[in-house]
XYZ file of C-alpha atoms in Angstrom:
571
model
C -14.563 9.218 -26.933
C -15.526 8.355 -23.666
C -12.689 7.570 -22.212
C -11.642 11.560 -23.276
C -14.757 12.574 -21.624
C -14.035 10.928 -18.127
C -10.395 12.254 -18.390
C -12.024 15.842 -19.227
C -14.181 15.756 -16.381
C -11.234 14.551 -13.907
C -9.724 17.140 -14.562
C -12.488 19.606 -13.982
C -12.958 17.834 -10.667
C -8.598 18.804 -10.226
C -8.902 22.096 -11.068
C -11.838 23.452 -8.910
C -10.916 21.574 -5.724
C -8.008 23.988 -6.048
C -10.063 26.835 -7.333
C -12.800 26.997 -4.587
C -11.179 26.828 -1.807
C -8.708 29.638 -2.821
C -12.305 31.477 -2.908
C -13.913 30.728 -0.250
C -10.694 32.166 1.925
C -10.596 35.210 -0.829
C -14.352 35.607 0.528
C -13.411 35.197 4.117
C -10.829 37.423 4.299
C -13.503 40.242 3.353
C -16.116 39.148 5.374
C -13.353 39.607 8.351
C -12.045 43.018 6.753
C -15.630 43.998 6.558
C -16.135 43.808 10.061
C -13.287 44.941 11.774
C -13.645 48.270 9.300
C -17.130 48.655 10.487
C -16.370 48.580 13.856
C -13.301 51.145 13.795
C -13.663 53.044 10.489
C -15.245 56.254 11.993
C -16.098 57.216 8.315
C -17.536 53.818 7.515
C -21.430 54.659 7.685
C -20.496 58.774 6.992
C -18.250 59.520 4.286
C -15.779 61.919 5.164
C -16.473 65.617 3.764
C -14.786 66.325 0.282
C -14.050 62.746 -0.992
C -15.462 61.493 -3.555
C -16.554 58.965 -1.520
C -19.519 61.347 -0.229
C -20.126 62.619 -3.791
C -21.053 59.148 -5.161
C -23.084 58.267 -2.361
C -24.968 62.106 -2.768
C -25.351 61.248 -6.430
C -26.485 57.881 -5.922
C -28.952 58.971 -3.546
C -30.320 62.255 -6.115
C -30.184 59.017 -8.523
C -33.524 57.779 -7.054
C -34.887 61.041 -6.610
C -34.523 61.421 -10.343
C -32.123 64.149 -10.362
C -29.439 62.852 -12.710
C -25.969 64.650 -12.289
C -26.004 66.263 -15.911
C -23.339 66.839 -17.844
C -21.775 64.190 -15.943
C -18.351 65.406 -14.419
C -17.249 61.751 -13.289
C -17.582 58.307 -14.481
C -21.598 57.999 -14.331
C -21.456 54.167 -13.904
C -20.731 54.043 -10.198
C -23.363 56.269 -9.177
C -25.989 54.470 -10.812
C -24.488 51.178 -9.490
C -24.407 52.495 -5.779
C -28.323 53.948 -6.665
C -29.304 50.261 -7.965
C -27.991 48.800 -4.270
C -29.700 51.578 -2.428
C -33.465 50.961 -4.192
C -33.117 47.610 -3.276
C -31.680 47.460 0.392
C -32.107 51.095 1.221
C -29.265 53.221 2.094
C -26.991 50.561 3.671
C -23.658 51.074 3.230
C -22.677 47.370 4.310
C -24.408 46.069 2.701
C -23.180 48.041 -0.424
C -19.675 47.026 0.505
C -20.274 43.649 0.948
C -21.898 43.696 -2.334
C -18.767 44.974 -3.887
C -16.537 42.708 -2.189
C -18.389 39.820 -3.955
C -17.498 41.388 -6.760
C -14.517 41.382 -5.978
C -14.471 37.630 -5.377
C -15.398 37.221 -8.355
C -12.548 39.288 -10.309
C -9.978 36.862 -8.412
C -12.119 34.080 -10.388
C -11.476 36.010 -13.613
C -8.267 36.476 -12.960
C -7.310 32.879 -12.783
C -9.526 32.646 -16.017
C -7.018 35.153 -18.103
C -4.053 33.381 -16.381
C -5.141 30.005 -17.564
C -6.096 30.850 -21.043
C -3.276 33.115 -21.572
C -0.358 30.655 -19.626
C -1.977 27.567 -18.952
C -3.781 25.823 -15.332
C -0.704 25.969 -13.241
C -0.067 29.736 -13.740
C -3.959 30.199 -13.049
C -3.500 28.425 -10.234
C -0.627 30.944 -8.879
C -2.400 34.056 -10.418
C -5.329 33.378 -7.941
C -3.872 32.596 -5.092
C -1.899 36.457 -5.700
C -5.118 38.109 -6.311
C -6.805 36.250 -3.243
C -3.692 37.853 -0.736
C -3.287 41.470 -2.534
C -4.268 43.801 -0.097
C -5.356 46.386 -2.839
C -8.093 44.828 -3.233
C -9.580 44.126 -0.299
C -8.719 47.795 0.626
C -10.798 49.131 -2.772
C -13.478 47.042 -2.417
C -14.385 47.971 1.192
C -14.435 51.583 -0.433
C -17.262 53.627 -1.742
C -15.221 54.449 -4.960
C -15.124 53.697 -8.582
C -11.736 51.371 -8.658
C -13.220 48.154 -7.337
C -15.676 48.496 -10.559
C -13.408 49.287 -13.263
C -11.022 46.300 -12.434
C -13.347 43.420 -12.158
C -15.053 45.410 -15.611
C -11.334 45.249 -16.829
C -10.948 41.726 -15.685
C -13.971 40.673 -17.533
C -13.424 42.430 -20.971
C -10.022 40.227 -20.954
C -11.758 37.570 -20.185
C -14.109 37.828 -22.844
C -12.101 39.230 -26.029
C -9.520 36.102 -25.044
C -12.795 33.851 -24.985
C -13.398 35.021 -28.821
C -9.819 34.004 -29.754
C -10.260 30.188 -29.357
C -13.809 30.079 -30.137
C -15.249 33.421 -31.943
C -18.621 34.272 -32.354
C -20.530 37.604 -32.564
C -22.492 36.950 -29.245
C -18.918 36.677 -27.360
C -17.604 40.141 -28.990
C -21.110 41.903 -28.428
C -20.419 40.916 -24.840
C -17.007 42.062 -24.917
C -17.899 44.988 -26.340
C -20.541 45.705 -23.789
C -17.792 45.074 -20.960
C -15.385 47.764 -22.727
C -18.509 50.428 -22.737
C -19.337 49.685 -19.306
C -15.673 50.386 -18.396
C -14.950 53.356 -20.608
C -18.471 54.786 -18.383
C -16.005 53.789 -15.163
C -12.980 55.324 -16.212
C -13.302 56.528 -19.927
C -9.421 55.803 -20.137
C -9.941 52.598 -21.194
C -10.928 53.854 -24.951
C -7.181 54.109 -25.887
C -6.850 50.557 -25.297
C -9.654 49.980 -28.375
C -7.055 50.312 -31.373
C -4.803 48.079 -29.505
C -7.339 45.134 -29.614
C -7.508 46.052 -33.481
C -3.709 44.705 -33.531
C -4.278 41.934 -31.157
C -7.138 40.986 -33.997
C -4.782 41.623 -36.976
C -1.807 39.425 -35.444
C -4.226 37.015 -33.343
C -8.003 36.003 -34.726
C -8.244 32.826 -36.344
C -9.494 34.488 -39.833
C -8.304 33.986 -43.042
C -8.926 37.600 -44.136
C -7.894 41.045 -43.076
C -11.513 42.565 -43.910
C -12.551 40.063 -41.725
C -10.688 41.029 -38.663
C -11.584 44.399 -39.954
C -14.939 44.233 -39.526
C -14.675 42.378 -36.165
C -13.393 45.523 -35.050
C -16.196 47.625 -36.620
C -18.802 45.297 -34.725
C -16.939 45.696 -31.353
C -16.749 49.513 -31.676
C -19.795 49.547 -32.369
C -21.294 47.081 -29.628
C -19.120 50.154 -27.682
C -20.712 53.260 -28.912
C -23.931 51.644 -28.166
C -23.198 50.973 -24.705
C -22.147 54.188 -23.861
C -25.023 56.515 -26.176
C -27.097 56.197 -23.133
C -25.010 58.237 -21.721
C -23.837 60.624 -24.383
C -27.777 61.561 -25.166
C -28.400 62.515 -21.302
C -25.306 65.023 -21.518
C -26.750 66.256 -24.718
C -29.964 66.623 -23.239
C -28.789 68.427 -20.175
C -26.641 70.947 -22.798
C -27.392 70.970 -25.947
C -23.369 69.180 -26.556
C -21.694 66.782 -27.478
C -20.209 65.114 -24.662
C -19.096 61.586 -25.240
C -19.008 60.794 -21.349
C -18.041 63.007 -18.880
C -16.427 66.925 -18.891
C -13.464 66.241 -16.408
C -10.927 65.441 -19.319
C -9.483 68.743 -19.990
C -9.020 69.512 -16.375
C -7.831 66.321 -15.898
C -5.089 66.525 -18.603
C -4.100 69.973 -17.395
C -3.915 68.879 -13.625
C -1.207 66.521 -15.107
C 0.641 68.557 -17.232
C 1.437 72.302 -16.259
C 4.286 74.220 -14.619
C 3.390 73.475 -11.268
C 2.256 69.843 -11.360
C 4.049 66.848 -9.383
C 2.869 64.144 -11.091
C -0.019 63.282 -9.283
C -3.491 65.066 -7.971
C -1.990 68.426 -7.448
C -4.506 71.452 -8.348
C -2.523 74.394 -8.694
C -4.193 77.996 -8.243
C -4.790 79.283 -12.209
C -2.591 81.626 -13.903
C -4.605 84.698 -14.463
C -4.052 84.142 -18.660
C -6.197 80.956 -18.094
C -8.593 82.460 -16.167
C -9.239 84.631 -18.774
C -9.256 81.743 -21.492
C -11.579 79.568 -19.576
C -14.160 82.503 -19.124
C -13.982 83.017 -23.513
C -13.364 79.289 -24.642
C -14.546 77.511 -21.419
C -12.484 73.868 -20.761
C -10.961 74.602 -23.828
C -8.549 76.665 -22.064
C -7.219 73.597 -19.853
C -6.272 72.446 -23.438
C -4.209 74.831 -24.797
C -2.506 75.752 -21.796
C -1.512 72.355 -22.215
C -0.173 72.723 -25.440
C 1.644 75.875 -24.429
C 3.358 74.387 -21.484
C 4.699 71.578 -24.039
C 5.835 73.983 -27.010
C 7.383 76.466 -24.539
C 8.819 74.400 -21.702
C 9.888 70.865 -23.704
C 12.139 69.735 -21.094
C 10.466 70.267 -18.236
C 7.289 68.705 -19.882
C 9.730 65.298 -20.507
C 11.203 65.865 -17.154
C 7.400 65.365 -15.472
C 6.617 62.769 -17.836
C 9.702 60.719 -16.681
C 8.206 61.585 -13.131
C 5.030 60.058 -14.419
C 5.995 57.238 -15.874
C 8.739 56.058 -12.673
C 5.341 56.767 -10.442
C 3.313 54.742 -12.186
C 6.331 51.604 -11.958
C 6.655 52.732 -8.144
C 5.597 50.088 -5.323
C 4.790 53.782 -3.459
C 0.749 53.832 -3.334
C 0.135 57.630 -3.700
C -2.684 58.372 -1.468
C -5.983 60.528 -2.519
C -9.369 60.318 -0.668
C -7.540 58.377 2.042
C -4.369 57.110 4.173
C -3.581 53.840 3.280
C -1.923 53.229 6.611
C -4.788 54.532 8.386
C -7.051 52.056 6.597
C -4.839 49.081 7.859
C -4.741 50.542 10.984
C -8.737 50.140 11.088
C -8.728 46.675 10.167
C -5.823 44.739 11.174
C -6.640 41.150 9.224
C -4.880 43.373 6.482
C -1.375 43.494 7.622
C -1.146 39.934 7.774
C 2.361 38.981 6.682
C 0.862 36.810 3.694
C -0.417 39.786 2.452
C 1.309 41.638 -0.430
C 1.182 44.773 -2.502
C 2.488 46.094 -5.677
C 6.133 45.776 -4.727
C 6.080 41.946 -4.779
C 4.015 41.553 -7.465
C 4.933 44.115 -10.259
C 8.631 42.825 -10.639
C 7.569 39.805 -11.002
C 4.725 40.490 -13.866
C 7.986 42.935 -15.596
C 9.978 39.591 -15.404
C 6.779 37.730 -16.845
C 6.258 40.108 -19.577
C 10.147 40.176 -20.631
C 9.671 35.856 -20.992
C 6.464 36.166 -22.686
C 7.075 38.612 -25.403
C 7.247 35.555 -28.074
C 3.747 34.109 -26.525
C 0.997 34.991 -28.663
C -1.956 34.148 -26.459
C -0.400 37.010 -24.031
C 0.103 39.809 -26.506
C -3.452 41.062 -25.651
C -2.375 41.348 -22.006
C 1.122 43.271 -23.023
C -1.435 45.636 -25.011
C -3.814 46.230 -22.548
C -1.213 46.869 -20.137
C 0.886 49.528 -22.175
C -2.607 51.133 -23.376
C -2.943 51.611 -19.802
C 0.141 53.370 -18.821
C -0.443 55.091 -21.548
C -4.005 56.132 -20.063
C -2.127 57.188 -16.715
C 0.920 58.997 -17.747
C -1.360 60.901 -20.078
C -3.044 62.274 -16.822
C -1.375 61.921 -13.512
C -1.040 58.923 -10.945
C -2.838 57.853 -8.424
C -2.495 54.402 -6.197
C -6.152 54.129 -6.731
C -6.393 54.494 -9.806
C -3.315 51.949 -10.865
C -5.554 49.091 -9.351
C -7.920 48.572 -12.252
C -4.313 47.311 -14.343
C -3.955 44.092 -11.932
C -6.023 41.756 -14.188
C -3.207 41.775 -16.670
C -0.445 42.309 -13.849
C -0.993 39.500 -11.894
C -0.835 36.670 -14.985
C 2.111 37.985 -15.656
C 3.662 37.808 -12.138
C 2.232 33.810 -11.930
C 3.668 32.911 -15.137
C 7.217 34.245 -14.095
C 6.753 32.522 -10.571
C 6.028 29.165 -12.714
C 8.988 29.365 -14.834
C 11.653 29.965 -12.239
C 9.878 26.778 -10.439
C 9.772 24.536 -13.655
C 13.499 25.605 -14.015
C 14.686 25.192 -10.600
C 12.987 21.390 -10.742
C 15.128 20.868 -14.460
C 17.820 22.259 -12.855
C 18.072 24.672 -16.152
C 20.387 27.371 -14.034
C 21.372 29.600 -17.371
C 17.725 30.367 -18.042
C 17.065 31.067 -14.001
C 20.343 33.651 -14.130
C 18.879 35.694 -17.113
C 15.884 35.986 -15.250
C 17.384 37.224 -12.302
C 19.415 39.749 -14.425
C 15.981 40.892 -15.679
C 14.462 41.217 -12.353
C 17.186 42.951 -10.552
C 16.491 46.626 -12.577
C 12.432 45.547 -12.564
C 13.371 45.834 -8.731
C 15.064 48.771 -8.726
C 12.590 50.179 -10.797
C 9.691 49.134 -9.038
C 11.207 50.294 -5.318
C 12.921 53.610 -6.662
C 11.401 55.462 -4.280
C 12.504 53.341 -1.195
C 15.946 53.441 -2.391
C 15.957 57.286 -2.982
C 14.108 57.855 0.403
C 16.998 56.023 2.114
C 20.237 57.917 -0.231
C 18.277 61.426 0.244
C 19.385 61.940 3.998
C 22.427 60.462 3.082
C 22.894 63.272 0.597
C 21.178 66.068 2.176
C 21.686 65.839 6.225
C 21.202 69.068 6.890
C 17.324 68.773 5.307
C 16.260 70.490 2.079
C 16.321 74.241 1.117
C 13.980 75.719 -1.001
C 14.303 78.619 -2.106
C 10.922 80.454 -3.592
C 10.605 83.623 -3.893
C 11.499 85.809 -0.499
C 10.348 82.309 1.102
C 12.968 80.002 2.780
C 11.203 76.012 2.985
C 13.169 73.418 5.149
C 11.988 69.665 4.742
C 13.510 67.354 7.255
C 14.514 64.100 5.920
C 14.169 62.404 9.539
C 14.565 58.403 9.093
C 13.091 58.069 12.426
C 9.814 56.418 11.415
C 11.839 54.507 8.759
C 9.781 54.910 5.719
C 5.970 54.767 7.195
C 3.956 57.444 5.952
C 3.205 58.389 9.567
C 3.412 58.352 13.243
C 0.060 57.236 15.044
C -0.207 58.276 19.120
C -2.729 59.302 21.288
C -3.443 60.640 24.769
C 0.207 60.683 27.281
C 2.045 59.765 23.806
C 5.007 62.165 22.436
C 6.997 62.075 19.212
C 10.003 64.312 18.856
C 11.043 66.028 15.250
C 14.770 67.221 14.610
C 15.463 70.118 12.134
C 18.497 71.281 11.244
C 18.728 75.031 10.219
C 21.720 75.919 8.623
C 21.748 80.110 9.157
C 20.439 82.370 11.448
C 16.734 82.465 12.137
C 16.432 86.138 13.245
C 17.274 87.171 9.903
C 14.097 86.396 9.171
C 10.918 88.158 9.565
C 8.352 85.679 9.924
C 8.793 81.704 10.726
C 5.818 78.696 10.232
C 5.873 74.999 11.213
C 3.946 73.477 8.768
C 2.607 70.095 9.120
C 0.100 67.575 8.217
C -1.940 65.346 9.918
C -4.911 62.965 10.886
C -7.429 62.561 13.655
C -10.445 60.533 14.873
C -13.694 61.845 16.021
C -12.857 62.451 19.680
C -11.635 66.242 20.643
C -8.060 67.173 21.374
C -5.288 69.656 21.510
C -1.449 69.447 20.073
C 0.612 70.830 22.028
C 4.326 71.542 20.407
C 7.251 72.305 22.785
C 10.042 74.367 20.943
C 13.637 73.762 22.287
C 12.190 73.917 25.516
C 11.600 77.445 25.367
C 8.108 77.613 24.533
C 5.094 75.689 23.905
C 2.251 76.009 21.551
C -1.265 74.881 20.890
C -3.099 73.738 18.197
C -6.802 72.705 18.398
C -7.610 69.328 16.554
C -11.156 68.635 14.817
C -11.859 65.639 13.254
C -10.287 65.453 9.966
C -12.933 62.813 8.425
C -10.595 60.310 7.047
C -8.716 62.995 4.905
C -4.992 64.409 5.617
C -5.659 68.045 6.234
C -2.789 71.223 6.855
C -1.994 73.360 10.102
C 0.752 75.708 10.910
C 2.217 77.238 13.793
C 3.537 80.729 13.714
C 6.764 80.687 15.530
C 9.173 83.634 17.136
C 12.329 84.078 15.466
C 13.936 84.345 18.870
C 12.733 80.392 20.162
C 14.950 78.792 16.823
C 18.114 79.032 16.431
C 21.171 77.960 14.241
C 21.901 74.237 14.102
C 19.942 71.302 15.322
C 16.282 72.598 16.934
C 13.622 69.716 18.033
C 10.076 69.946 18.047
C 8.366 67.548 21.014
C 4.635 66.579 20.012
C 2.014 65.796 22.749
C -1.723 65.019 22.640
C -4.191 66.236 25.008
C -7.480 64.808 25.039
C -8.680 61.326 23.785
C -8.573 62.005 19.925
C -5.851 59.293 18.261
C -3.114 61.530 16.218
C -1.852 60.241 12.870
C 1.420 63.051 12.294
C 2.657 62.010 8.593
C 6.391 62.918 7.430
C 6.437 65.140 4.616
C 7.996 62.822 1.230
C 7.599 66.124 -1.061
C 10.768 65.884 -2.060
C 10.938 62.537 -3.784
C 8.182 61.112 -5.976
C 4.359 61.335 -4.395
């Protein structure tokens, strides 16, 4: 007995001399990301206007007021979080970052706590070090936004329902319960992943009996309901209804499924027929239009779904509330080469998950994972929003990463082929949008025509900045555009150059030389950390048939962030 004891405790001794170091540099590299973002972030202390960056932090601060945002459009949880920081330290938005950066710490921790259960030490080992160098992360948790929340919630309602596998009691459900309520008040998404933890407990608890497992499942649900009813009562209060947790699901579900949508956070202008619905049947309207868009345009309903589904697989981080590159522009620790993203490590967990489907101890991970593309093809995809799925992601990538080693070192080569022929389409998959990106100009040189209504649209499909999502210059810096135009431009009556773009908070002017005919000017104001629109109104007579180019050049000391337009392919 004792000598089990001593061997126990070596091995404790083993595993957390490998365990806290890989923290203490997880916690470094934010401490270093903290301040270099503080020091160049020019919307680090003042969220920018429109995000919902600035609406949290409003709400939080109303919070302590004791105006409560009733009915509650978003997620309540991070509000009240941010509030909790601010009547404690005072509006200080380090300090609420660093807070959440701890917390983020900590999530790697869980992390290698899922991976170990679920695969073993050595894949723990390997799933922390990946969630210590995903720059995700760091990114989210520097962030005044809801995402850094839901995944280390996420990571520690896996933690806990695995926790009640080996050794249940009620006290470890209640808690997992509690971690499930406080996630469905982050993102309420994470409700459809309740009846798949009823199968995990059919096919997985240690019970003898069905009405056992049964009434597991009762308890948690319950333990859930009661979690959230704080919650529920204030909406009821505020209105007199029933709302469960927030009102942004119908619009949400419409924004992701109606003629006009893309796939991701794209708010068409209402048809007037919904207009009219709304004002007789309020948000029931988003609903039905819904419904209608399904019955009467099937195919282009499954067509957008596909869309959906290849975004959510796609290493391509669509962008809302900010520009990724931007970000790692701000703080440059983050483009370290050991850094990775979902491109490395999604192919891998596909390759994990394909190896794993006979494990049992992992089938709650495959659940929660395909509950939660469920959750996001429903709606639409965003980057952000694809973060709070790591937890189960990144055991799955370590476990793959561990078998081709433990094969390589047998020298089992028929086992290390079959997983390469699994992770050659997981790649393809996964970088679709790299590969169509670089076919596209290939395939259309001449740009792309669209043809709406009386309206002629040209895209370029310029490799010149070979796949960034923008080109960053300042003061005595040009960039020159190409376009190719494949008729006449003075049969038409009015031309536009449309572009977007980025600035910092020093003024400046654009100034756009045409073919060298012309020049124009457009006045820059600070765009507050958001992508915003401009135009140019151009004379027929200064274009002309084939190959025109565009010569940008700032005036003034504002930095100039021109981004490409990727319309055409997915995000």
């Amino acid at each position: 007995m004792k000598k089990k004891k001593l061997k126990t405790k070596k091995t404790w001794h083993k595993e957390w001399f490998i365990v806290i170091p890989l923290l203490l540099a997880a916690l470094i590299f934010r401490i270093i990301y903290l301040g270099q973002a503080e020091i160049s972030d020019p919307t680090f202390w003042h969220p920018g206007s429109g995000t919902d960056m600035l609406t949290y932090d409003n709400q939080a601060q109303n919070i302590l007021k004791g105006i409560h945002p009733t009915p509650y459009y978003y997620g309540p949880l991070y509000s009240y979080f941010l509030s909790i920081i601010y009547f404690v330290f005072g509006h200080n938005l380090y300090i609420a970052r660093f807070i959440q950066h701890i917390l983020g710490v900590i999530t790697c921790l869980l992390i290698y706590l899922i991976a170990k259960r679920s695969f073993g030490n050595p894949v723990g080992y390997i799933s922390l070090f990946i969630s210590v160098v995903y720059d995700m992360f760091i990114i989210h948790e520097g962030l005044l936004l809801i995402e850094f929340l839901s995944t280390f919630l996420n990571s520690l309602l896996l933690f806990l329902l695995l926790r009640t596998e080996d050794s249940f009691s009620y006290k470890r459900l209640a808690l997992a319960g509690i971690a499930i309520g406080l996630s469905a008040l982050a993102r309420s998404s994470i409700l459809l992943f309740l009846p798949f933890i009823l199968i995990w407990m059919l096919f997985n608890c240690k019970t003898k009996t069905q009405n056992s497992k049964l009434l597991r499942f009762c308890f948690l649900c319950l333990v859930v309901l009661l979690t959230i009813s704080p919650i529920t009562l204030m909406n009821y209060l505020a209105v007199k209804k029933f709302i469960l947790i927030s009102t942004n699901g119908p619009v949400s579900l419409w924004v992701g499924n109606n003629e006009k949508a893309d796939g991701t956070f794209l708010f068409p202008p209402p048809s007037k027929r919904l207009t009219k619905r709304k004002e007789e049947i309020g948000d029931k309207a988003y609903i039905e239009d819904v419904i209608r868009f399904v019955k009467e345009k099937p195919a282009d309903f499954a067509r957008l779904t596909l869309r959906k589904f290849l975004l959510f697989w796609g290493s391509f981080e669509v962008a809302n509330n900010m520009n990724y590159e931007q970000i790692k522009g701000w703080s440059p620790i983050i483009k370290m080469p050991f850094f990775i993203g979902f491109g490395i490590v999604v192919p891998l967990s596909l390759l994990g998950m394909a190896l794993s489907l006979r494990n049992r101890k992992a089938l709650l991970l495959h659940l929660f994972l395909f509950s939660f593309m469920i959750g996001m093809v429903a709606f639409f995809i965003l980057g952000r929003y694809r973060i709070a799925g790591l937890p189960a992601f990144i055991p799955f990538a370590g476990f793959s990463l561990y078998f081709l080693y433990e094969k390589l070192g047998k020298r089992a080569y028929r086992p290390i082929l079959f997983s390469f022929l699994i992770l050659l389409p997981s790649v393809l998959l996964v970088h679709q949008k790299g590969i169509t990106d670089s076919l596209f100009p290939v395939l259309h040189p001449d740009g792309l025509y669209v043809q709406e209504g009386k309206m002629l649209i040209i895209r370029d499909t310029t490799l010149e900045w070979k796949g960034g999502s923008a080109v960053i210059f300042g003061k005595g810096r040009s960039t020159k555009k190409e376009l190719i135009l494949k008729e006449e431009p003075s049969s038409y009556k009015k031309i536009g150059l449309f572009f977007k773009y980025g600035t910092n908070e020093p003024p400046g002017r654009l100034i756009i030389d045409i073919n060298g005919k012309a020049k124009g000017f457009v006045d820059l104001r600070f765009t507050e950390g958001l992508i915003k629109y401009n135009s140019l109104s151009l004379s027929p007579s200064l274009l002309h048939k084939g190959k025109n180019s565009f010569i940008f050049t700032i005036e003034g000391e504002t930095i100039f962030a021109l981004t490409y337009d990727t319309s055409y392919t997915f995000g």
